[in-house]
């Protein structure tokens, strides 16, 4: 079943890529020159200590924050300047962690 607002696109058009992505507040650099490519359908994890810039990176990808420098591409389109709602129309969104168990479910069922 397809999402009603997500456009249909070939697999290559869904590649997510960053090029030299950075976010800085004064002298503090949360992300510095991050260049990554995420293939369609792939899964990745961001691992690091508190304050390492994981949430900042996700916020840069999804448009919640504007990068100090660098670019974000979805397929061949530079989406760096697009607002969050414009990225959603292209099929990009995020979810937030729910760190409570659901009543009546086991731990494994809650995270599956």
Coordinates of C-alpha atoms in Angstrom, one line a residue:
X1 CA 0.0 0.0 0.0
X2 CA 1.4 3.4 -0.9
X3 CA 1.3 6.5 1.2
X4 CA -1.3 8.9 -0.2
X5 CA 1.0 11.9 -0.3
X6 CA 4.2 10.2 -1.2
X7 CA 5.0 10.4 -4.9
X8 CA 5.8 7.3 -6.8
X9 CA 9.5 7.1 -7.9
X10 CA 12.0 4.6 -9.0
X11 CA 14.5 3.3 -6.5
X12 CA 17.3 5.6 -7.7
X13 CA 15.2 8.7 -7.0
X14 CA 14.8 7.7 -3.3
X15 CA 18.5 7.7 -2.5
X16 CA 19.2 10.0 0.4
X17 CA 22.6 11.8 0.4
X18 CA 24.4 14.5 2.3
X19 CA 27.4 16.4 1.1
X20 CA 29.6 18.3 3.5
X21 CA 26.7 18.8 5.9
X22 CA 27.6 20.9 9.0
X23 CA 25.7 22.6 11.8
X24 CA 27.5 25.0 14.1
X25 CA 26.3 27.3 16.9
X26 CA 29.1 29.8 17.6
X27 CA 32.3 27.8 18.3
X28 CA 30.3 24.6 19.0
X29 CA 30.2 22.2 16.0
X30 CA 27.4 19.6 16.3
X31 CA 28.0 18.1 12.9
X32 CA 31.1 18.8 10.8
X33 CA 31.4 18.0 7.0
X34 CA 29.2 14.9 7.0
X35 CA 28.9 13.2 3.6
X36 CA 26.9 10.0 3.6
X37 CA 24.7 8.1 1.1
X38 CA 21.7 6.0 2.2
X39 CA 20.6 3.5 -0.4
X40 CA 16.8 3.0 -0.9
X41 CA 15.5 0.4 1.5
X42 CA 18.6 0.2 3.6
X43 CA 18.6 0.5 7.4
X44 CA 21.2 2.4 9.4
X45 CA 21.8 3.3 13.1
X46 CA 23.3 6.4 14.5
X47 CA 25.3 5.5 17.6
X48 CA 27.1 7.8 20.0
X49 CA 27.1 9.4 23.4
X50 CA 24.8 12.2 24.5
X51 CA 25.7 15.4 22.7
X52 CA 27.4 13.7 19.8
X53 CA 25.1 15.3 17.2
X54 CA 22.8 12.4 16.4
X55 CA 19.6 14.3 16.8
X56 CA 21.0 17.4 15.1
X57 CA 21.9 15.2 12.1
X58 CA 18.3 13.8 11.9
X59 CA 17.0 17.3 12.2
X60 CA 19.2 18.5 9.3
X61 CA 18.0 15.6 7.1
X62 CA 14.3 16.3 7.8
X63 CA 14.4 20.1 7.7
X64 CA 13.8 20.8 11.3
X65 CA 17.2 22.7 11.3
X66 CA 19.0 24.6 8.6
X67 CA 22.6 23.5 8.0
X68 CA 25.4 26.0 8.5
X69 CA 26.9 24.5 5.3
X70 CA 26.5 21.5 3.1
X71 CA 23.6 20.0 1.2
X72 CA 20.9 17.3 1.5
X73 CA 19.7 15.5 -1.7
X74 CA 16.8 13.2 -2.2
X75 CA 17.4 11.4 -5.4
X76 CA 18.8 14.1 -7.8
X77 CA 16.9 17.0 -6.1
X78 CA 18.7 19.3 -3.7
X79 CA 16.2 19.5 -0.8
X80 CA 18.5 21.6 1.6
X81 CA 16.3 24.7 1.5
X82 CA 12.9 22.8 1.6
X83 CA 10.7 23.1 4.6
X84 CA 9.7 20.0 6.5
X85 CA 6.2 19.9 4.9
X86 CA 7.7 20.0 1.5
X87 CA 10.0 17.1 2.3
X88 CA 7.0 15.1 3.6
X89 CA 5.3 15.6 0.2
X90 CA 8.4 13.9 -1.3
X91 CA 8.0 10.9 1.0
X92 CA 10.5 11.9 3.7
X93 CA 9.4 11.9 7.3
X94 CA 10.6 10.9 10.8
X95 CA 9.1 9.2 13.8
X96 CA 9.9 9.7 17.4
X97 CA 11.0 7.1 20.0
X98 CA 8.4 5.7 22.3
X99 CA 10.2 4.4 25.3
X100 CA 7.3 2.8 27.2
X101 CA 5.9 -0.6 26.9
X102 CA 2.4 -1.2 25.6
X103 CA -0.1 -2.7 28.0
X104 CA -0.7 -6.4 27.3
X105 CA 2.4 -6.8 25.1
X106 CA 5.8 -8.4 25.9
X107 CA 9.0 -6.4 25.6
X108 CA 9.7 -8.1 22.3
X109 CA 6.2 -7.4 21.0
X110 CA 6.5 -3.8 22.0
X111 CA 9.6 -3.2 19.9
X112 CA 8.7 -5.4 16.9

